[in-house]
Amino acid sequence: MTDATLPDRPDESGRPQDDGLDLRASDADREQVAERLRDALAEGRLDMEEFGERLEETYKARTYRELLPVTRDLPGAGTPAPAPTPVNLIKGPLPEGAVDWSTRIGGSAGGSAWGVGILSGFERKGRWTAPSRFDCVAVMGGGELDLREANFESREIVINCVAIMGGVNVIVPPGVEVVVRGIGIMGGFDHSESGVPGDPGAPRVVITGFAFWGGVGVERKLPKAERQRLREERRRERLDRREERRELLGRHGDRHRGLHDDHLDRHRERIEEHLDRLEERRERRHRGRYGE
């Protein structure tokens, strides 16, 4: 994805463009807006009441248009989510956090190419190879396909889902293109991530099938290792800022201000821990739903 493909980028006049603002926002978009709100809280631009209200609006937002007002009056406002780091096509070390998709595409799947959940559930996650075609059926049951750490047998894979009074959830990492072509009768397929351009060289996931009194959902999430890396990076940055602040305030003798800023840092840490626990509980509910 490049800056040119983001519908919510402002033009040179500083006004956001109207085209594409009604596209659905991803979890990564909402998380990056939340991070800007935490920074604004630490800098004293927002008080706790404003921070709480805006954070709630952020996690309720479904489109870019709903995210834009949350940070409109903050420095650097105008874009809910910066573009993900592109794949480096030049030989050499990749930027931290970037994905070398060439190492994850190709080779034989080896495992099963189907999943069945009839009054029960199935799940594929972790290090596995997604076949060129994966067929799954959920009848009064459920299934989850987690592609965040998966390898891909080919550049394009097809996931064919049949959900009858049940559901299938597909989780893809940032950078992967998703195309949804399923048909729903008194049920539905989630198109929220369909049409988002993929990174150069990234795989393409085509989701097809049929849903009757059931549904097929699509989510875009960071891999757990990347979430942990970003969390640790933020923690180190906070510690560095805290140490620099103490040294500066120690020279000027403003101990009260230093204690106040330390308190804000600790509060931010508690908020992040709370959000992490919410995410872990959500994933546990998913595992329970799909029979783990």
Tab-separated table of C-alpha atoms in Angstrom:
chain	number	residue	atom	x	y	z
A	1	MET	CA	0.000	0.000	0.000
A	2	THR	CA	1.293	3.450	-0.804
A	3	ASP	CA	0.354	6.962	0.251
A	4	ALA	CA	-1.367	7.437	-3.095
A	5	THR	CA	-3.804	4.603	-2.374
A	6	LEU	CA	-4.952	5.860	1.022
A	7	PRO	CA	-8.339	7.578	0.610
A	8	ASP	CA	-8.029	9.598	3.782
A	9	ARG	CA	-4.837	11.507	3.008
A	10	PRO	CA	-5.340	15.290	3.037
A	11	ASP	CA	-4.548	17.340	-0.041
A	12	GLU	CA	-2.031	20.203	0.024
A	13	SER	CA	-4.676	22.603	1.329
A	14	GLY	CA	-4.922	20.499	4.474
A	15	ARG	CA	-8.498	19.380	3.779
A	16	PRO	CA	-9.154	15.634	3.646
A	17	GLN	CA	-10.176	14.233	0.297
A	18	ASP	CA	-13.765	13.003	0.049
A	19	ASP	CA	-13.093	10.019	-2.226
A	20	GLY	CA	-12.995	6.732	-0.356
A	21	LEU	CA	-13.680	8.091	3.140
A	22	ASP	CA	-16.495	5.583	3.518
A	23	LEU	CA	-14.142	2.613	3.120
A	24	ARG	CA	-14.029	0.381	6.177
A	25	ALA	CA	-11.139	0.972	8.588
A	26	SER	CA	-9.038	-1.944	9.842
A	27	ASP	CA	-7.887	-2.877	13.354
A	28	ALA	CA	-4.439	-1.531	12.444
A	29	ASP	CA	-5.986	1.832	11.471
A	30	ARG	CA	-7.826	2.101	14.786
A	31	GLU	CA	-4.763	1.065	16.785
A	32	GLN	CA	-2.589	3.728	15.171
A	33	VAL	CA	-5.196	6.411	15.904
A	34	ALA	CA	-5.320	5.167	19.515
A	35	GLU	CA	-1.527	5.485	19.730
A	36	ARG	CA	-1.728	9.128	18.641
A	37	LEU	CA	-4.324	9.748	21.338
A	38	ARG	CA	-2.024	8.203	23.962
A	39	ASP	CA	0.801	10.473	22.812
A	40	ALA	CA	-1.507	13.497	23.016
A	41	LEU	CA	-2.466	12.493	26.570
A	42	ALA	CA	1.170	12.185	27.625
A	43	GLU	CA	1.954	15.588	26.083
A	44	GLY	CA	-0.892	17.271	27.950
A	45	ARG	CA	-2.935	18.035	24.811
A	46	LEU	CA	-5.867	15.962	26.104
A	47	ASP	CA	-7.156	15.485	29.628
A	48	MET	CA	-8.272	12.064	30.864
A	49	GLU	CA	-11.962	12.679	30.152
A	50	GLU	CA	-11.297	13.766	26.553
A	51	PHE	CA	-8.876	10.875	26.061
A	52	GLY	CA	-11.439	8.335	27.254
A	53	GLU	CA	-14.185	9.736	25.030
A	54	ARG	CA	-11.986	9.795	21.938
A	55	LEU	CA	-10.578	6.327	22.584
A	56	GLU	CA	-14.110	4.966	22.788
A	57	GLU	CA	-14.992	6.700	19.491
A	58	THR	CA	-11.866	5.231	17.892
A	59	TYR	CA	-12.689	1.609	18.693
A	60	LYS	CA	-16.318	2.124	17.640
A	61	ALA	CA	-15.342	3.684	14.284
A	62	ARG	CA	-16.058	1.573	11.230
A	63	THR	CA	-14.941	3.880	8.391
A	64	TYR	CA	-12.151	6.370	7.677
A	65	ARG	CA	-14.765	9.146	7.793
A	66	GLU	CA	-15.577	8.264	11.422
A	67	LEU	CA	-11.876	8.156	12.370
A	68	LEU	CA	-10.929	11.537	10.880
A	69	PRO	CA	-12.635	13.801	13.492
A	70	VAL	CA	-10.959	11.943	16.390
A	71	THR	CA	-7.532	13.472	15.701
A	72	ARG	CA	-8.472	16.448	13.529
A	73	ASP	CA	-7.317	19.044	16.094
A	74	LEU	CA	-4.106	17.219	17.055
A	75	PRO	CA	-0.675	17.859	15.479
A	76	GLY	CA	-0.214	15.909	12.282
A	77	ALA	CA	-3.939	15.202	12.015
A	78	GLY	CA	-5.605	14.402	8.728
A	79	THR	CA	-4.786	10.721	8.284
A	80	PRO	CA	-6.147	7.974	10.541
A	81	ALA	CA	-3.406	5.528	9.626
A	82	PRO	CA	0.027	5.952	8.068
A	83	ALA	CA	0.810	3.612	5.194
A	84	PRO	CA	2.315	0.293	6.270
A	85	THR	CA	6.056	-0.069	5.714
A	86	PRO	CA	6.494	-1.301	2.108
A	87	VAL	CA	8.494	-4.366	1.233
A	88	ASN	CA	12.094	-3.468	0.441
A	89	LEU	CA	12.808	-4.795	-3.076
A	90	ILE	CA	16.534	-3.972	-2.844
A	91	LYS	CA	18.800	-6.722	-1.577
A	92	GLY	CA	19.852	-6.095	1.974
A	93	PRO	CA	18.251	-6.115	5.426
A	94	LEU	CA	14.560	-5.255	5.495
A	95	PRO	CA	13.277	-2.407	7.680
A	96	GLU	CA	12.241	-3.606	11.126
A	97	GLY	CA	8.708	-4.986	10.996
A	98	ALA	CA	8.642	-5.351	7.179
A	99	VAL	CA	7.696	-8.714	5.650
A	100	ASP	CA	9.774	-10.520	3.006
A	101	TRP	CA	6.855	-12.190	1.238
A	102	SER	CA	9.154	-14.043	-1.148
A	103	THR	CA	10.147	-16.345	1.720
A	104	ARG	CA	6.527	-17.200	2.502
A	105	ILE	CA	5.197	-18.063	-0.958
A	106	GLY	CA	5.852	-21.391	-2.687
A	107	GLY	CA	6.331	-24.990	-1.701
A	108	SER	CA	3.880	-27.783	-1.010
A	109	ALA	CA	1.108	-27.381	1.560
A	110	GLY	CA	1.626	-30.908	2.821
A	111	GLY	CA	-1.272	-30.849	5.301
A	112	SER	CA	-5.025	-31.163	4.807
A	113	ALA	CA	-6.764	-28.840	2.369
A	114	TRP	CA	-10.136	-28.865	4.106
A	115	GLY	CA	-11.854	-28.224	7.449
A	116	VAL	CA	-15.229	-29.380	8.760
A	117	GLY	CA	-17.206	-28.149	11.754
A	118	ILE	CA	-20.575	-29.872	12.188
A	119	LEU	CA	-21.976	-29.090	15.630
A	120	SER	CA	-18.325	-28.467	16.487
A	121	GLY	CA	-15.389	-26.427	15.233
A	122	PHE	CA	-12.067	-26.453	13.405
A	123	GLU	CA	-9.058	-24.155	13.404
A	124	ARG	CA	-5.853	-23.566	11.446
A	125	LYS	CA	-3.334	-21.167	12.932
A	126	GLY	CA	0.327	-20.612	13.678
A	127	ARG	CA	3.018	-21.900	11.315
A	128	TRP	CA	1.172	-23.753	8.568
A	129	THR	CA	1.120	-23.662	4.769
A	130	ALA	CA	-2.171	-22.541	3.250
A	131	PRO	CA	-2.877	-24.608	0.109
A	132	SER	CA	-3.823	-23.067	-3.241
A	133	ARG	CA	-7.416	-24.067	-2.456
A	134	PHE	CA	-8.869	-24.683	1.000
A	135	ASP	CA	-12.460	-25.968	1.332
A	136	CYS	CA	-14.303	-25.666	4.620
A	137	VAL	CA	-17.804	-26.417	5.886
A	138	ALA	CA	-19.458	-25.152	9.074
A	139	VAL	CA	-22.912	-26.522	9.880
A	140	MET	CA	-24.233	-25.275	13.222
A	141	GLY	CA	-20.580	-24.951	14.137
A	142	GLY	CA	-17.625	-22.730	13.401
A	143	GLY	CA	-14.121	-22.485	12.083
A	144	GLU	CA	-11.205	-20.087	12.085
A	145	LEU	CA	-8.375	-19.755	9.564
A	146	ASP	CA	-5.520	-17.604	10.853
A	147	LEU	CA	-3.086	-16.632	8.076
A	148	ARG	CA	-0.968	-14.184	10.071
A	149	GLU	CA	1.973	-16.579	10.451
A	150	ALA	CA	1.126	-18.896	7.568
A	151	ASN	CA	3.090	-19.605	4.412
A	152	PHE	CA	1.251	-19.731	1.080
A	153	GLU	CA	1.488	-22.522	-1.466
A	154	SER	CA	0.970	-20.053	-4.325
A	155	ARG	CA	0.732	-16.329	-4.986
A	156	GLU	CA	-3.071	-16.590	-4.965
A	157	ILE	CA	-5.048	-18.921	-2.724
A	158	VAL	CA	-8.783	-19.607	-2.713
A	159	ILE	CA	-10.721	-20.270	0.483
A	160	ASN	CA	-14.114	-21.777	-0.316
A	161	CYS	CA	-16.515	-21.576	2.634
A	162	VAL	CA	-19.940	-23.142	3.166
A	163	ALA	CA	-21.598	-21.830	6.338
A	164	ILE	CA	-25.057	-23.126	7.216
A	165	MET	CA	-26.313	-21.831	10.556
A	166	GLY	CA	-22.651	-21.488	11.455
A	167	GLY	CA	-19.690	-19.285	10.778
A	168	VAL	CA	-16.126	-19.135	9.487
A	169	ASN	CA	-13.649	-16.417	10.422
A	170	VAL	CA	-10.578	-15.647	8.269
A	171	ILE	CA	-7.733	-13.584	9.779
A	172	VAL	CA	-5.177	-12.041	7.411
A	173	PRO	CA	-2.063	-9.972	8.178
A	174	PRO	CA	-1.529	-6.396	6.921
A	175	GLY	CA	-0.263	-6.251	3.344
A	176	VAL	CA	-2.288	-9.208	2.048
A	177	GLU	CA	-4.900	-8.435	-0.618
A	178	VAL	CA	-8.369	-9.863	0.043
A	179	VAL	CA	-11.099	-10.482	-2.549
A	180	VAL	CA	-14.543	-11.621	-1.333
A	181	ARG	CA	-16.897	-13.290	-3.818
A	182	GLY	CA	-19.225	-15.318	-1.607
A	183	ILE	CA	-23.029	-15.418	-1.759
A	184	GLY	CA	-25.227	-15.060	1.319
A	185	ILE	CA	-28.890	-15.999	1.748
A	186	MET	CA	-30.197	-14.864	5.110
A	187	GLY	CA	-26.494	-14.775	5.899
A	188	GLY	CA	-23.516	-12.877	4.641
A	189	PHE	CA	-19.862	-12.445	3.740
A	190	ASP	CA	-17.788	-9.682	5.308
A	191	HIS	CA	-16.493	-7.328	2.578
A	192	SER	CA	-14.828	-4.836	4.939
A	193	GLU	CA	-11.282	-5.850	3.927
A	194	SER	CA	-12.031	-6.502	0.271
A	195	GLY	CA	-10.483	-4.037	-2.160
A	196	VAL	CA	-7.621	-2.914	0.109
A	197	PRO	CA	-4.475	-2.962	-2.087
A	198	GLY	CA	-1.800	-5.426	-1.035
A	199	ASP	CA	1.935	-4.892	-0.611
A	200	PRO	CA	4.197	-5.561	-3.617
A	201	GLY	CA	4.846	-9.286	-3.811
A	202	ALA	CA	2.255	-10.129	-1.133
A	203	PRO	CA	-0.186	-13.018	-1.628
A	204	ARG	CA	-3.805	-12.629	-2.681
A	205	VAL	CA	-6.578	-14.363	-0.739
A	206	VAL	CA	-9.856	-15.009	-2.588
A	207	ILE	CA	-12.795	-15.961	-0.353
A	208	THR	CA	-15.742	-17.622	-2.066
A	209	GLY	CA	-18.631	-19.863	-1.084
A	210	PHE	CA	-22.147	-19.826	0.273
A	211	ALA	CA	-23.683	-18.739	3.574
A	212	PHE	CA	-27.234	-19.651	4.638
A	213	TRP	CA	-28.288	-18.397	8.047
A	214	GLY	CA	-24.602	-18.086	8.715
A	215	GLY	CA	-21.662	-15.848	7.994
A	216	VAL	CA	-18.061	-15.613	6.864
A	217	GLY	CA	-16.017	-12.893	8.558
A	218	VAL	CA	-12.690	-11.356	7.569
A	219	GLU	CA	-10.329	-9.593	9.982
A	220	ARG	CA	-6.970	-7.928	9.433
A	221	LYS	CA	-4.591	-8.170	12.417
A	222	LEU	CA	-0.911	-7.846	13.138
A	223	PRO	CA	0.895	-11.107	13.957
A	224	LYS	CA	1.392	-11.669	17.678
A	225	ALA	CA	5.169	-11.347	17.375
A	226	GLU	CA	4.832	-7.985	15.631
A	227	ARG	CA	2.328	-6.750	18.213
A	228	GLN	CA	4.760	-7.760	20.942
A	229	ARG	CA	7.642	-6.027	19.144
A	230	LEU	CA	5.679	-2.787	18.807
A	231	ARG	CA	4.571	-3.000	22.440
A	232	GLU	CA	8.171	-3.473	23.578
A	233	GLU	CA	9.341	-0.637	21.328
A	234	ARG	CA	6.753	1.701	22.852
A	235	ARG	CA	7.823	0.624	26.341
A	236	ARG	CA	11.482	1.389	25.576
A	237	GLU	CA	10.551	4.772	24.140
A	238	ARG	CA	8.575	5.620	27.275
A	239	LEU	CA	11.484	4.612	29.503
A	240	ASP	CA	13.894	6.708	27.423
A	241	ARG	CA	11.572	9.721	27.581
A	242	ARG	CA	11.127	9.262	31.311
A	243	GLU	CA	14.873	9.143	31.904
A	244	GLU	CA	15.506	12.196	29.729
A	245	ARG	CA	12.725	14.060	31.515
A	246	ARG	CA	14.154	13.229	34.939
A	247	GLU	CA	17.601	14.436	33.934
A	248	LEU	CA	16.190	17.678	32.520
A	249	LEU	CA	13.890	18.357	35.454
A	250	GLY	CA	16.617	17.395	37.908
A	251	ARG	CA	18.771	20.198	36.567
A	252	HIS	CA	15.917	22.679	36.877
A	253	GLY	CA	14.624	21.382	40.172
A	254	ASP	CA	11.020	20.893	38.992
A	255	ARG	CA	10.388	17.653	40.841
A	256	HIS	CA	6.588	18.091	40.926
A	257	ARG	CA	6.331	18.223	37.124
A	258	GLY	CA	8.498	15.116	36.842
A	259	LEU	CA	6.232	13.160	39.184
A	260	HIS	CA	3.185	14.296	37.202
A	261	ASP	CA	4.685	13.110	33.894
A	262	ASP	CA	5.744	9.789	35.449
A	263	HIS	CA	2.180	9.306	36.615
A	264	LEU	CA	0.905	9.861	33.049
A	265	ASP	CA	3.405	7.336	31.709
A	266	ARG	CA	2.288	4.713	34.194
A	267	HIS	CA	-1.335	5.429	33.334
A	268	ARG	CA	-0.586	4.883	29.645
A	269	GLU	CA	1.057	1.567	30.483
A	270	ARG	CA	-2.040	0.456	32.401
A	271	ILE	CA	-4.252	1.402	29.450
A	272	GLU	CA	-2.111	-0.649	27.072
A	273	GLU	CA	-2.127	-3.619	29.441
A	274	HIS	CA	-5.914	-3.353	29.691
A	275	LEU	CA	-6.258	-3.338	25.881
A	276	ASP	CA	-3.914	-6.320	25.620
A	277	ARG	CA	-6.031	-8.250	28.125
A	278	LEU	CA	-9.180	-7.425	26.145
A	279	GLU	CA	-7.543	-8.765	22.984
A	280	GLU	CA	-6.404	-11.934	24.758
A	281	ARG	CA	-9.916	-12.546	26.136
A	282	ARG	CA	-11.347	-12.027	22.665
A	283	GLU	CA	-8.958	-14.575	21.190
A	284	ARG	CA	-9.775	-17.060	23.970
A	285	ARG	CA	-13.482	-16.687	23.163
A	286	HIS	CA	-12.688	-17.415	19.523
A	287	ARG	CA	-10.730	-20.523	20.480
A	288	GLY	CA	-13.598	-21.719	22.644
A	289	ARG	CA	-16.079	-21.045	19.857
A	290	TYR	CA	-14.087	-23.052	17.318
A	291	GLY	CA	-13.568	-26.049	19.523
A	292	GLU	CA	-9.974	-25.680	20.746
